[in-house]
Structure formats: structure tokens, C-alpha cells
Amino acid sequence: MRIEKLMVIGAGQMGSGIAQVAAAAGLQVLLNDLKLEFVEKGLAGIKKNLSRDVSKGRKTQEEANAILTRMQSSTDINDAREVDFVVEAVIENMEIKGELFKKLDEICPSHAILASNTSSLPITEIAAVTRRPEKVIGMHFMNPVPVMKLIEVIRGLATSDETYATVEDLSKKMGKVPVEVNDFPGFVSNRILLPMINEAIYCVHEGVATPEAVDEVMKLGMNHPMGPLQLADFIGLDTCLYIMEVLHDGLGDSKYRPCPLLRKYVKAGWLGKKSGRGFYIYE
Ligand code: CAA
């Protein structure tokens, strides 16, 4: 299926990154959020990224301008009536996503594919609120979206081969590498990444080492670009806790229990980079 017009719902860090790579792939993109100021903040981030690409010689000014002209702001969900494809990147909350997909199913043309960028919620359950479960799929982008190559593509129980093939094509057009996985809690990426982060937090909690020492061990010893605690701050400690809870509830194994120190930080409002404090302090 040919995709020409795509809507991204949620103009935060992930949504704006997705909108950028979609417009760079030549698609017409509607960037939607509840308030215009959220969309404008997302667009400002995209402009900054494109200016850096121009100054580094990765894109010409004309290419950057063309990408921006393919993007439109939207604060009305009914704009989805004219798109071929939707990528949802809103808050990780099953109730909110369920309501949104129900609405999208009513508004979007019947051929439209509805994708979720959820990092751990079940695609099968999201699909079940619609009358087109065969056209619902997970498209899990990695942060920062313009830089990271992977898209973890999650097939719900009813996702059709045709929908998967369209998403595979679209991912490649965006310059990404799609990897197919099935719908299980945390998929593959977060089933492996988050227990490692949680274990790093246990090392701090139990006094094995300081956050700086834990991160140095993993950066210098395992060649990770960021230590697990710096990465946790970057992802958001509330998101890390949420994903651990999804793994714990969904897989029922005590090895996924969230570290009490992670809970404590989240209760204190220490959410990582976005709140100015997590395992590190940010100016
Ligand atoms: N948007 C766009 N470009 C960005 C960026 C952003 N937010 N952050 C960094 N970049 C670009 C920089 O501009 C730079 O480009 P140049 O080559 O033009 O300089 C390039 O990326 C490298 O950046 P830096 O030199 O500043 O720093 P770095 O070499 O340490 O790389 C990093 C930064 C790419 C983020 C790297 O540290 C990294 O790969 N970290 C791990 C990221 C990771 O694991 N992401 C997955 C998180 S998990 C997830 O997303 C899923 C989930 O569900 C939780």
C-alpha cells in the first residue's frame, strides 16, 4: 500500500522525531497534539535538528526547507480523516491509548494503518478496541529518533501480513532498520534493556558502587555509549518504572520487580533529565 499522508499524534520528543524522519522520507506529515504550543515546541526541535544537519553538510538548506514544508501543525484529531497512516506517540496509559484508537478507527479512512509507538503496552489489546485489528501494529522507535537506526515492529495477534509489509517498507524509506517481534510484555528491546537498568539501580541501592562508577564500568568495560543510569535519566525514571511494572505484571516473575530506589526517586519527582534531577543533576 502506498503511504502519502501520515499523522503523528503527540509532539513530544518521540513524536517530533518520528514526524521529522517521516517528512525526510518524502511524506506529507501532520504533527498533532492537544495544544498548539506543544506542536510548536516539537517543530522548534525539528528545526534545530535540521539546522545542525545543514551546518554539518548532511543536508542542503533546500532539502531542510523542503522537509519543513511537508509538515503541518494540527490540534484537531478529525484531521486524521485524510491520512493513510497514523503513528501514535502519546503518554503510556492504556486507557488513554484505548480511547484514542477507538476515535481514530471512527475518523480514519478504512485503508489507514494505525501504529503505536508504545514502549511496552500490548498491541493486541490496543487493536481490540478498533474494528480493524488487522491494520493495527506497533512501531517502536528509539530515542533520539533521528539518530537511532532501529524500529522494533510489533505484530499484534491479528496484524495482517499486508500491514506488516507496508510498515517494513515505510521504515526502510525512513532510513531505519525494521526488526519483527511478537507481542509480549516489553517486546524484545525493553525486556532486555530495562532489567539491566533496574539491576544497575540495585547496585546503587545496595551500595555496591556510586552511579558514576556503575556507568563507567558499563561504558568502558562493555562499550555502551551511555552508562545504564545516565540512560535511565535520559529515558525518564517514571517511564523506566512503568516498563518494569508492565514486565512484572505481564510475565509474573519476581526477577522483574522494580528496585525500591527507583520507586523512591519517582515518588520524589526525580524523573531524570526532564525534571532536572535523577541519578545525576541537570542544569
Ligand atoms: N536529536 C537529534 N540528534 C541528536 C540528538 C537528538 N536528541 N542527540 C544527539 N544527537 C546527534 C548529535 O547531534 C550528534 O550528531 P553530530 O554527528 O552531528 O555531532 C550525534 O547524535 C552524536 O551526539 P553527541 O556527539 O552529542 O553524543 P554521543 O556521541 O554520546 O551520542 C547518543 C549521543 C546518540 C544519544 C548516544 O549517547 C547513544 O547512542 N546513547 C544511547 C541511546 C539509546 O540507548 N537509546 C535507546 C533508549 S531506549 C528507547 O528509546 C526505547 C524505550 O522504549 C525506552
Coordinates of C-alpha atoms and ligand atoms in Angstrom, one line a residue:
M1 CA 0.0 0.0 0.0
R2 CA 1.3 3.5 -0.9
I3 CA 1.5 5.9 2.1
E4 CA 1.5 9.6 1.2
K5 CA 0.0 11.3 4.2
L6 CA 0.9 10.5 7.8
M7 CA -0.3 11.9 11.1
V8 CA 1.8 11.7 14.2
I9 CA -0.2 12.1 17.4
G10 CA 1.9 13.5 20.3
A11 CA 4.5 16.2 19.6
G12 CA 6.9 15.3 22.4
Q13 CA 10.5 14.1 22.0
M14 CA 9.4 10.8 20.3
G15 CA 6.5 12.2 18.2
S16 CA 8.5 15.1 16.9
G17 CA 11.4 12.8 16.0
I18 CA 9.0 10.5 14.2
A19 CA 7.5 13.4 12.3
Q20 CA 11.0 14.6 11.3
V21 CA 12.1 11.2 9.8
A22 CA 8.7 10.8 8.1
A23 CA 8.9 14.2 6.4
A24 CA 12.5 13.5 5.5
A25 CA 11.3 10.3 3.8
G26 CA 9.1 12.4 1.5
L27 CA 5.7 12.0 3.2
Q28 CA 3.2 14.8 4.0
V29 CA 3.1 14.9 7.8
L30 CA 0.5 16.3 10.2
L31 CA 2.0 16.8 13.7
N32 CA -0.9 16.7 16.1
D33 CA -1.1 17.4 19.8
L34 CA -3.7 18.8 22.2
K35 CA -2.4 22.4 22.2
L36 CA -0.7 24.4 19.5
E37 CA 2.2 25.3 22.0
F38 CA 3.1 21.6 22.2
V39 CA 3.2 21.3 18.4
E40 CA 5.3 24.4 18.1
K41 CA 7.7 23.1 20.7
G42 CA 8.1 19.9 18.7
L43 CA 8.6 21.8 15.4
A44 CA 11.2 24.1 17.1
G45 CA 13.2 20.9 18.0
I46 CA 12.9 19.6 14.4
K47 CA 14.1 23.0 13.0
K48 CA 17.1 22.8 15.4
N49 CA 18.0 19.3 14.2
L50 CA 17.7 20.2 10.6
S51 CA 19.9 23.4 11.0
R52 CA 22.5 21.1 12.6
D53 CA 22.3 18.8 9.6
V54 CA 22.8 21.7 7.2
S55 CA 25.7 23.1 9.2
K56 CA 27.3 19.7 9.2
G57 CA 26.8 19.3 5.4
R58 CA 24.5 16.3 5.8
K59 CA 21.6 18.2 4.1
T60 CA 21.4 21.3 1.9
Q61 CA 19.3 24.2 3.0
E62 CA 16.9 23.4 0.2
E63 CA 16.4 19.9 1.5
A64 CA 15.8 21.1 5.0
N65 CA 13.3 23.7 3.8
A66 CA 11.5 21.0 1.7
I67 CA 11.2 18.8 4.8
L68 CA 9.7 21.7 6.8
T69 CA 7.2 22.5 4.0
R70 CA 5.9 18.9 4.1
M71 CA 5.0 19.4 7.8
Q72 CA 1.7 20.8 9.1
S73 CA 0.5 21.5 12.6
S74 CA -2.7 20.0 13.8
T75 CA -4.7 20.3 17.1
D76 CA -7.8 18.6 15.7
I77 CA -7.9 14.8 15.8
N78 CA -10.5 14.9 13.0
D79 CA -7.7 15.9 10.6
A80 CA -7.0 12.1 10.7
R81 CA -9.9 11.7 8.2
E82 CA -7.5 12.5 5.3
V83 CA -4.4 10.4 6.2
D84 CA -3.2 6.9 5.1
F85 CA -1.2 6.2 8.3
V86 CA -1.2 7.3 11.9
V87 CA 1.7 6.9 14.4
E88 CA 0.5 7.4 18.0
A89 CA 3.2 8.7 20.4
V90 CA 1.2 9.8 23.5
I91 CA 1.6 9.1 27.2
E92 CA 2.0 5.4 28.1
N93 CA -1.5 4.8 29.5
M94 CA -3.7 2.0 28.3
E95 CA -7.0 3.9 28.9
I96 CA -5.8 7.0 27.0
K97 CA -4.5 4.9 24.1
G98 CA -7.7 2.8 24.0
E99 CA -9.9 5.9 23.7
L100 CA -7.6 7.4 21.1
F101 CA -7.6 4.3 18.9
K102 CA -11.3 4.0 19.2
K103 CA -11.7 7.6 17.9
L104 CA -9.1 7.1 15.2
D105 CA -10.9 4.0 14.0
E106 CA -14.1 6.1 13.5
I107 CA -12.3 9.1 11.9
C108 CA -9.6 7.5 9.6
P109 CA -10.4 6.2 6.1
S110 CA -10.9 2.4 6.0
H111 CA -7.5 1.7 4.3
A112 CA -5.5 3.6 7.0
I113 CA -3.0 1.8 9.2
L114 CA -2.9 2.7 12.9
A115 CA 0.5 2.3 14.5
S116 CA 1.5 2.8 18.2
N117 CA 5.0 3.8 19.4
T118 CA 4.3 2.3 22.8
S119 CA 7.4 1.0 24.5
S120 CA 5.6 -1.9 26.3
L121 CA 1.8 -1.9 26.1
P122 CA 0.1 -4.8 24.4
I123 CA -0.6 -4.1 20.7
T124 CA -3.2 -6.9 20.7
E125 CA -5.2 -5.1 23.4
I126 CA -4.9 -1.7 21.6
A127 CA -6.1 -3.3 18.3
A128 CA -9.0 -4.9 20.0
V129 CA -10.8 -1.6 20.6
T130 CA -10.9 -1.0 16.8
R131 CA -12.8 -2.7 14.0
R132 CA -9.6 -3.0 12.0
P133 CA -7.3 -5.1 14.3
E134 CA -5.5 -6.4 11.2
K135 CA -4.4 -2.8 10.4
V136 CA -3.0 -2.1 13.9
I137 CA 0.7 -2.6 14.6
G138 CA 3.5 -1.5 17.0
M139 CA 6.2 0.8 15.6
H140 CA 8.6 1.3 18.4
F141 CA 11.2 4.0 17.6
M142 CA 14.3 4.5 19.8
N143 CA 15.3 7.8 21.3
P144 CA 16.8 10.0 19.8
V145 CA 14.7 9.1 16.8
P146 CA 16.7 10.9 14.1
V147 CA 19.9 9.1 15.2
M148 CA 18.9 5.6 16.2
K149 CA 18.6 3.0 13.3
L150 CA 16.1 0.5 14.9
I151 CA 12.4 0.3 14.6
E152 CA 11.0 -2.6 16.6
V153 CA 7.9 -3.6 14.6
I154 CA 5.4 -5.5 16.8
R155 CA 2.8 -7.7 15.4
G156 CA -0.4 -8.0 17.4
L157 CA -2.3 -11.2 17.3
A158 CA -4.5 -10.1 14.4
T159 CA -1.9 -7.9 12.5
S160 CA -2.0 -8.9 8.8
D161 CA 1.0 -9.7 6.6
E162 CA 0.0 -6.8 4.3
T163 CA 0.1 -4.3 7.2
Y164 CA 3.5 -5.7 8.3
A165 CA 4.9 -5.4 4.7
T166 CA 3.7 -1.8 4.5
V167 CA 5.3 -0.9 7.8
E168 CA 8.5 -2.7 6.8
D169 CA 8.7 -0.6 3.6
L170 CA 7.9 2.6 5.3
S171 CA 10.6 2.0 8.0
K172 CA 13.2 1.5 5.3
K173 CA 12.0 4.6 3.5
M174 CA 12.6 6.5 6.8
G175 CA 16.2 5.2 6.7
K176 CA 15.6 2.8 9.6
V177 CA 16.0 -1.0 10.1
P178 CA 12.8 -2.7 11.0
V179 CA 13.0 -5.8 13.2
E180 CA 10.0 -8.0 13.6
V181 CA 8.9 -9.1 17.0
N182 CA 5.8 -10.6 18.5
D183 CA 3.5 -9.0 21.1
F184 CA 4.8 -9.9 24.6
P185 CA 5.4 -7.6 27.6
G186 CA 8.3 -5.3 26.9
F187 CA 8.7 -6.8 23.4
V188 CA 12.5 -7.5 23.0
S189 CA 14.1 -4.1 23.5
N190 CA 12.7 -3.3 26.9
R191 CA 12.6 -6.9 28.1
I192 CA 16.4 -6.8 27.9
L193 CA 17.2 -3.2 28.4
L194 CA 15.1 -2.4 31.5
P195 CA 16.1 -5.3 33.7
M196 CA 19.7 -4.2 33.0
I197 CA 18.9 -0.7 34.1
N198 CA 17.0 -2.0 37.1
E199 CA 20.0 -4.1 38.2
A200 CA 22.2 -1.0 37.8
I201 CA 19.9 0.8 40.2
Y202 CA 20.1 -2.2 42.6
C203 CA 23.9 -1.8 42.6
V204 CA 23.5 1.8 43.8
H205 CA 20.6 0.9 46.2
E206 CA 22.8 -1.9 47.8
G207 CA 25.9 0.3 48.0
V208 CA 27.9 -1.8 45.5
A209 CA 29.0 1.4 43.7
T210 CA 28.1 5.0 43.0
P211 CA 26.1 5.9 39.9
E212 CA 29.2 7.3 38.3
A213 CA 31.1 4.1 38.9
V214 CA 28.3 1.9 37.6
D215 CA 28.2 3.9 34.4
E216 CA 31.9 3.9 34.0
V217 CA 32.0 0.1 34.3
M218 CA 29.4 -0.3 31.5
K219 CA 30.8 2.4 29.2
L220 CA 34.5 1.5 29.4
G221 CA 34.0 -2.3 30.0
M222 CA 31.1 -3.0 27.6
N223 CA 31.4 -0.2 25.2
H224 CA 27.9 1.1 25.9
P225 CA 27.6 4.7 24.6
M226 CA 25.9 5.8 27.8
G227 CA 26.0 4.1 31.2
P228 CA 22.7 2.5 32.3
L229 CA 21.9 5.2 34.9
Q230 CA 22.6 8.0 32.5
L231 CA 20.4 6.2 30.0
A232 CA 17.7 5.8 32.7
D233 CA 17.8 9.6 33.3
F234 CA 17.6 10.1 29.5
I235 CA 14.6 7.7 29.1
G236 CA 12.8 9.1 32.2
L237 CA 12.7 7.3 35.6
D238 CA 8.9 7.3 35.6
T239 CA 8.9 5.5 32.2
C240 CA 11.6 3.0 33.5
L241 CA 9.4 2.2 36.5
Y242 CA 6.3 1.9 34.3
I243 CA 8.0 -0.5 31.9
M244 CA 9.3 -2.6 34.9
E245 CA 5.8 -2.8 36.2
V246 CA 4.5 -3.9 32.8
L247 CA 7.2 -6.7 32.8
H248 CA 6.5 -7.7 36.4
D249 CA 2.7 -7.8 35.9
G250 CA 2.8 -9.3 32.4
L251 CA 5.4 -12.0 33.0
G252 CA 4.7 -12.7 36.6
D253 CA 8.3 -13.3 37.5
S254 CA 9.9 -11.7 40.6
K255 CA 13.1 -11.1 38.7
Y256 CA 11.3 -8.1 37.1
R257 CA 10.4 -6.4 40.5
P258 CA 11.3 -2.7 40.3
C259 CA 14.1 -1.6 42.6
P260 CA 12.8 0.3 45.7
L261 CA 15.2 3.1 45.0
L262 CA 13.6 3.6 41.5
R263 CA 10.2 3.9 43.2
K264 CA 11.6 6.3 45.7
Y265 CA 13.1 8.6 43.1
V266 CA 9.9 8.7 41.1
K267 CA 7.8 9.5 44.2
A268 CA 10.2 12.3 44.9
G269 CA 9.7 13.7 41.4
W270 CA 13.3 12.9 40.4
L271 CA 12.4 11.8 36.9
G272 CA 15.8 12.2 35.3
K273 CA 16.9 14.8 32.7
K274 CA 13.3 16.1 32.0
S275 CA 12.8 17.1 35.7
G276 CA 16.4 18.4 36.3
R277 CA 17.3 15.6 38.6
G278 CA 17.6 11.8 38.6
F279 CA 20.8 9.8 39.2
Y280 CA 22.5 13.0 38.1
I281 CA 21.7 16.7 38.4
Y282 CA 21.0 18.6 35.2
E283 CA 21.3 22.4 34.8
Ligands
CAA1 N1 18.2 14.6 18.3 C1 18.9 14.6 17.1 N2 20.2 14.3 17.1 C2 20.8 14.1 18.2 C3 20.2 14.0 19.5 C4 18.8 14.3 19.5 N3 18.0 14.3 20.6 N4 21.1 13.7 20.4 C5 22.2 13.6 19.8 N5 22.1 13.8 18.5 C6 23.1 13.7 17.5 C7 24.2 14.7 17.8 O1 23.8 16.0 17.2 C8 25.4 14.2 17.1 O2 25.4 14.4 15.7 P1 26.7 15.0 15.1 O3 27.4 13.8 14.5 O4 26.2 16.0 14.1 O5 27.6 15.7 16.1 C9 25.3 12.7 17.3 O6 23.9 12.4 17.6 C10 26.1 12.2 18.5 O7 25.8 13.0 19.6 P2 26.8 13.5 20.6 O8 28.2 13.7 20.0 O9 26.3 14.7 21.3 O10 26.9 12.5 21.8 P3 27.1 10.9 21.7 O11 28.2 10.6 20.7 O12 27.2 10.5 23.1 O13 25.8 10.4 21.1 C11 23.7 9.4 21.6 C12 24.5 10.6 21.7 C13 23.4 9.1 20.1 C14 22.4 9.7 22.3 C15 24.5 8.2 22.3 O14 24.9 8.6 23.6 C16 23.6 7.0 22.4 O15 23.5 6.2 21.4 N6 23.1 6.7 23.6 C17 22.2 5.5 23.8 C18 20.9 5.8 23.3 C19 19.9 4.7 23.5 O16 20.3 3.6 24.0 N7 18.7 4.9 23.1 C20 17.7 3.9 23.3 C21 16.9 4.3 24.5 S1 15.7 3.2 24.9 C22 14.4 3.7 23.9 O17 14.4 4.7 23.3 C23 13.2 2.8 24.0 C24 12.3 2.8 25.1 O18 11.2 2.3 25.0 C25 12.7 3.2 26.5

